[in-house]
Coordinates of C-alpha atoms in Angstrom, one line a residue:
Chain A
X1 CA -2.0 14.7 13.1
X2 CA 0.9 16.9 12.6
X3 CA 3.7 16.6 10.2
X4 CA 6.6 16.3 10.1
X5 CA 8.4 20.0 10.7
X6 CA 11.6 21.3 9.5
X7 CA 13.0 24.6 10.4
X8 CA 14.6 26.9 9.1
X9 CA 12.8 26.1 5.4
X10 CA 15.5 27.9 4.2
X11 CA 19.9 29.2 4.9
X12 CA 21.7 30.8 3.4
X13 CA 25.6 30.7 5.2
X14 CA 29.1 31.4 4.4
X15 CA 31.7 29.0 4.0
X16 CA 33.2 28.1 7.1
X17 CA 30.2 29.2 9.3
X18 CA 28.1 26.4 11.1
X19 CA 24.4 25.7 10.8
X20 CA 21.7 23.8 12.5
X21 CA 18.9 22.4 11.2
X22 CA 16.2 20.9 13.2
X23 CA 13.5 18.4 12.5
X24 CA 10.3 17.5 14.8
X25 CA 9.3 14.2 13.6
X26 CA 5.4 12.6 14.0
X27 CA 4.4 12.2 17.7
X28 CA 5.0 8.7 18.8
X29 CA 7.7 8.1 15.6
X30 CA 10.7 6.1 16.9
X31 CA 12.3 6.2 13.4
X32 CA 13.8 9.2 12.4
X33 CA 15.8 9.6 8.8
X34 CA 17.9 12.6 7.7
X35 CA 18.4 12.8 3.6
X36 CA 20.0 15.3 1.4
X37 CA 19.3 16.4 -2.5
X38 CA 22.1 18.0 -3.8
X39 CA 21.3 20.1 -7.1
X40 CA 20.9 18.0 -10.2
X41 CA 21.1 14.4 -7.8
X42 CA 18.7 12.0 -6.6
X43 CA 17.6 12.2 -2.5
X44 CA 20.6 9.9 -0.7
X45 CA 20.5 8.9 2.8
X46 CA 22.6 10.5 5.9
X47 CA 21.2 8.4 9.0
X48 CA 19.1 6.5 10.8
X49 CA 17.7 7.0 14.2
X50 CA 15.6 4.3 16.3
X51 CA 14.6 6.8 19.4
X52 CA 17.7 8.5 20.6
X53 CA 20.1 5.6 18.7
X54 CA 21.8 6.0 15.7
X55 CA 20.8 2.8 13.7
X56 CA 22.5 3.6 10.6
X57 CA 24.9 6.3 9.9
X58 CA 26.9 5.3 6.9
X59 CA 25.5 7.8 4.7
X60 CA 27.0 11.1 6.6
X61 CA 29.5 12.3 4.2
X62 CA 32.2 13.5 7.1
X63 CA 32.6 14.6 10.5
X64 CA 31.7 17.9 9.7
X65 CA 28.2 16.7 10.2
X66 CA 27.0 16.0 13.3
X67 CA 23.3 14.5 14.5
X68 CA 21.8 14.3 17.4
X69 CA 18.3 13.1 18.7
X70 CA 18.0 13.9 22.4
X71 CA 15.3 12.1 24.3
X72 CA 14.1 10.4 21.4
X73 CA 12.1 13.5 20.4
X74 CA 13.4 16.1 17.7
X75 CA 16.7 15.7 15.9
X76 CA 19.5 18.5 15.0
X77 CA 21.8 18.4 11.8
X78 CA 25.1 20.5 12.9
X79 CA 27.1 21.0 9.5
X80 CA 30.3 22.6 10.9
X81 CA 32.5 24.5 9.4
X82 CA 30.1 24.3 6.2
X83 CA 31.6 24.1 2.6
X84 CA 30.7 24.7 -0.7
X85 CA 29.2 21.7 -1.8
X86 CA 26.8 21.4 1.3
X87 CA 24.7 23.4 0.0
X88 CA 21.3 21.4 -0.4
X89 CA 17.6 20.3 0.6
X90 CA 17.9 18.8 3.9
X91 CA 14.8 16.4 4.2
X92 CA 13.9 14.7 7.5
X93 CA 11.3 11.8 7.9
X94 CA 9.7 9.5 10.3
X95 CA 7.8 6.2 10.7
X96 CA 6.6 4.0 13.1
X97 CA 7.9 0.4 13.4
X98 CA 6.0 -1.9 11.1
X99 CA 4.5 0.7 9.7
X100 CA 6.2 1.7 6.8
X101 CA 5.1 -0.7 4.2
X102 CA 1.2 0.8 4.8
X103 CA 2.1 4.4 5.7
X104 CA 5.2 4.9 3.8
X105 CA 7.8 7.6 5.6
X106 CA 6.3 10.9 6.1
X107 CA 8.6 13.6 5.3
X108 CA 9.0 17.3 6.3
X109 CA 9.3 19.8 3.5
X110 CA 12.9 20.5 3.7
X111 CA 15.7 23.1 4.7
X112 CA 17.2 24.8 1.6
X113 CA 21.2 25.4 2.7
X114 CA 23.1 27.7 0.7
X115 CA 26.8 28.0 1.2
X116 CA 28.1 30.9 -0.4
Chain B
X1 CA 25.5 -1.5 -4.4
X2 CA 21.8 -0.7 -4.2
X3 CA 20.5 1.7 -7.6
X4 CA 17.6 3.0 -9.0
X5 CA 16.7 4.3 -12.4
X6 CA 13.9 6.7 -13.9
X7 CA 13.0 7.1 -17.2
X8 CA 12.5 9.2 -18.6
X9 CA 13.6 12.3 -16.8
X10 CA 10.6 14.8 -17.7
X11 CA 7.8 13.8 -19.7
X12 CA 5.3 16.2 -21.3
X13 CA 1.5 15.1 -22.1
X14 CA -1.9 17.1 -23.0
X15 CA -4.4 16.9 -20.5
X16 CA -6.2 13.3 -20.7
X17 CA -3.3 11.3 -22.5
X18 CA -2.5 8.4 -20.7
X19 CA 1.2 7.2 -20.5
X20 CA 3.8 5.5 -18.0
X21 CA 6.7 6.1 -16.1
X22 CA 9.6 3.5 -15.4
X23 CA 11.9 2.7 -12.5
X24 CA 14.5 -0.1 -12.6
X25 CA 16.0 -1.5 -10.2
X26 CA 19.0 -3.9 -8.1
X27 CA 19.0 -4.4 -4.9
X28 CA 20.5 -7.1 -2.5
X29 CA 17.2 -8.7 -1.4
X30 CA 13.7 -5.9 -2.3
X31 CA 12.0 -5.3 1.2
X32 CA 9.7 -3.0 -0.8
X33 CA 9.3 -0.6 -3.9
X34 CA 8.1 2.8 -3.1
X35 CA 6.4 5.3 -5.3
X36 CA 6.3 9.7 -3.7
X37 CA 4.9 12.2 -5.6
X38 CA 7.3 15.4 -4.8
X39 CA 5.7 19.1 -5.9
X40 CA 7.8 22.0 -6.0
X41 CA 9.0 23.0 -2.4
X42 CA 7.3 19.9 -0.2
X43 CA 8.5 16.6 0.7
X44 CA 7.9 13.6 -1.4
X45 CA 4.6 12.6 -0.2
X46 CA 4.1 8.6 -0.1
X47 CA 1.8 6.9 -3.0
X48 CA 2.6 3.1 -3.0
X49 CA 4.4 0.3 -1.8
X50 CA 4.6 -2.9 -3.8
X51 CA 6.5 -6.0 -2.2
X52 CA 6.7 -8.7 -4.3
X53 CA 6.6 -9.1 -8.4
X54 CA 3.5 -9.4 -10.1
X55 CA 1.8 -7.1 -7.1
X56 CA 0.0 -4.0 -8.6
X57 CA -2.2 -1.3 -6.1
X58 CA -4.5 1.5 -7.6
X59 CA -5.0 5.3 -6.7
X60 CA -7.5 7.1 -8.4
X61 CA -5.9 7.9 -11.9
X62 CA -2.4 6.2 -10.5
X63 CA -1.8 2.4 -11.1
X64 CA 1.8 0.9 -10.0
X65 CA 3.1 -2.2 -10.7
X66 CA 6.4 -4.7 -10.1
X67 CA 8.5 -7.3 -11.8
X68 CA 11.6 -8.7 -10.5
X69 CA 13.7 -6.0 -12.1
X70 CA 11.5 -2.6 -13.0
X71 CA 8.4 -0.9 -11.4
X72 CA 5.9 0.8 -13.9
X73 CA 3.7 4.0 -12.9
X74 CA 0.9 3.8 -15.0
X75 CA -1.0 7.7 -15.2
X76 CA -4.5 7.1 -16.9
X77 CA -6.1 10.1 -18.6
X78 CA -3.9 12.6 -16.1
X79 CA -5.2 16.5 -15.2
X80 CA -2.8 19.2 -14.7
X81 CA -2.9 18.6 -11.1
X82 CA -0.7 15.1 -11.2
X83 CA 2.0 17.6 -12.3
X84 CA 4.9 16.8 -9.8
X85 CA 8.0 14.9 -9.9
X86 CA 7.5 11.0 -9.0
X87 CA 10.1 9.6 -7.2
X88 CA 11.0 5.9 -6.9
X89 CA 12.8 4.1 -3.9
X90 CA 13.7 1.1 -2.7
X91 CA 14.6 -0.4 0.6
X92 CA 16.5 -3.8 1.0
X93 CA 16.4 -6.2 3.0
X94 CA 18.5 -6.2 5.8
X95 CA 17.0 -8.3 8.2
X96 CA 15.6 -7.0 11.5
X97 CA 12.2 -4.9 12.0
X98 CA 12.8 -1.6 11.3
X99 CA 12.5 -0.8 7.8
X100 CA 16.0 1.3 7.1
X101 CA 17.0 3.4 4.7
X102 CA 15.7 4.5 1.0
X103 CA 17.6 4.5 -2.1
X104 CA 16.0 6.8 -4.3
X105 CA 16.1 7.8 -8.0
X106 CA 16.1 11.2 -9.8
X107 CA 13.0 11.0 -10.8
X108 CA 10.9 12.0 -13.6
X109 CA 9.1 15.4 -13.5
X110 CA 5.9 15.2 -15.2
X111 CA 4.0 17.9 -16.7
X112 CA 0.3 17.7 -17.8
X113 CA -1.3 20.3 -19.7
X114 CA -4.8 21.4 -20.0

């Protein structure tokens, strides 16, 4: 089967622009997780998408970022106006329901953001 | 708060030389430990999950294993190909049937020469 697929792999913005990054999950995932690694940090969690819900969301870090799964399919990560320390790996993963423990999450191999 | 720690942060061996990594742990009620293997460029790519203490599950030259409070990595007689950075995770327990969200540690970045 397919993986999981981020686009772009890699940014590179100025401060104050705005940037999307998208993320295809695993046909037939429901769940749907965005994370971040910021340089020199361990992987933290933004949110949490059951189909098109938002499950869990306390990990965005402001309203500058915005998510959005239409349809329950791929998901968007809209970082407007971008600043400095946004600059990252964006990872995306999925999973199906009760399938975690046995599969683990399958993740995509990131977007590099640069905010210069 | 939910945390995880790796120790140590890189580790160095000669091709063949056997050694472990740790990952401690607190969490409000462990759903399950998870082990990724991360190479430069991908996504962590899942190894393990170990539920309760005392568990332990095998992958060719990769043993992990759990107590209440730390989760071992065991590499036995490791080529240059395990080079990577392990990652450990946790998720808690927060009732419900979807899994939720990882808390993940820095990791340790392993290097294996021939």
């Amino acid at each position: 089967e397919a993986g999981v697929t981020q686009f772009p792999s890699h940014s590179v913005i100025e401060k104050g622009q705005t940037v999307t990054l998208r993320c295809d999950p695993i046909s037939g995932h429901d769940n749907l997780y965005w994370y971040r690694r910021v340089m020199g940090k361990e992987i933290k969690f933004l949110l949490h998408f059951v189909k098109e819900s938002k499950q869990d969301e306390s990990g965005m870090p402001n309203n500058r970022f915005l998510a959005e799964r239409t349809g329950g399919t791929y998901s968007t990560l809209k970082v407007q106006p971008a600043e400095l320390e946004d600059s990252g790996v964006y990872f995306c993963a999925s999973s199906q329901a009760f399938n975690e423990g046995l599969y683990g999450y399958t993740f995509g191999s990131g977007t590099r953001l640069t905010v210069v | 708060e939910d945390q995880v720690t790796q120790s140590p942060e890189a580790l160095r061996l000669q091709e063949g030389e056997s050694s472990s990594l740790n990952c401690s742990y607190t969490v409000s009620g462990l759903r399950g430990l998870f082990w990724y293997r991360q190479d430069p460029g991908k996504g962590p790519e899942f190894l393990f999950t170990l539920y309760s203490a005392g568990e332990e599950k095998e992958k060719e030259r990769l043993k992990a294993t759990l107590t209440k409070k730390e989760s071992f990595l065991h590499i036995t007689a490791p080529k240059p190909e395990d080079s990577a950075t392990y990652l450990c995770a946790v998720q808690a327990d927060a009732g419900g049937t979807s899994y939720g969200k990882l808390t993940f540690g820095q990791g340790t970045i392993l290097t294996v020469h021939p």
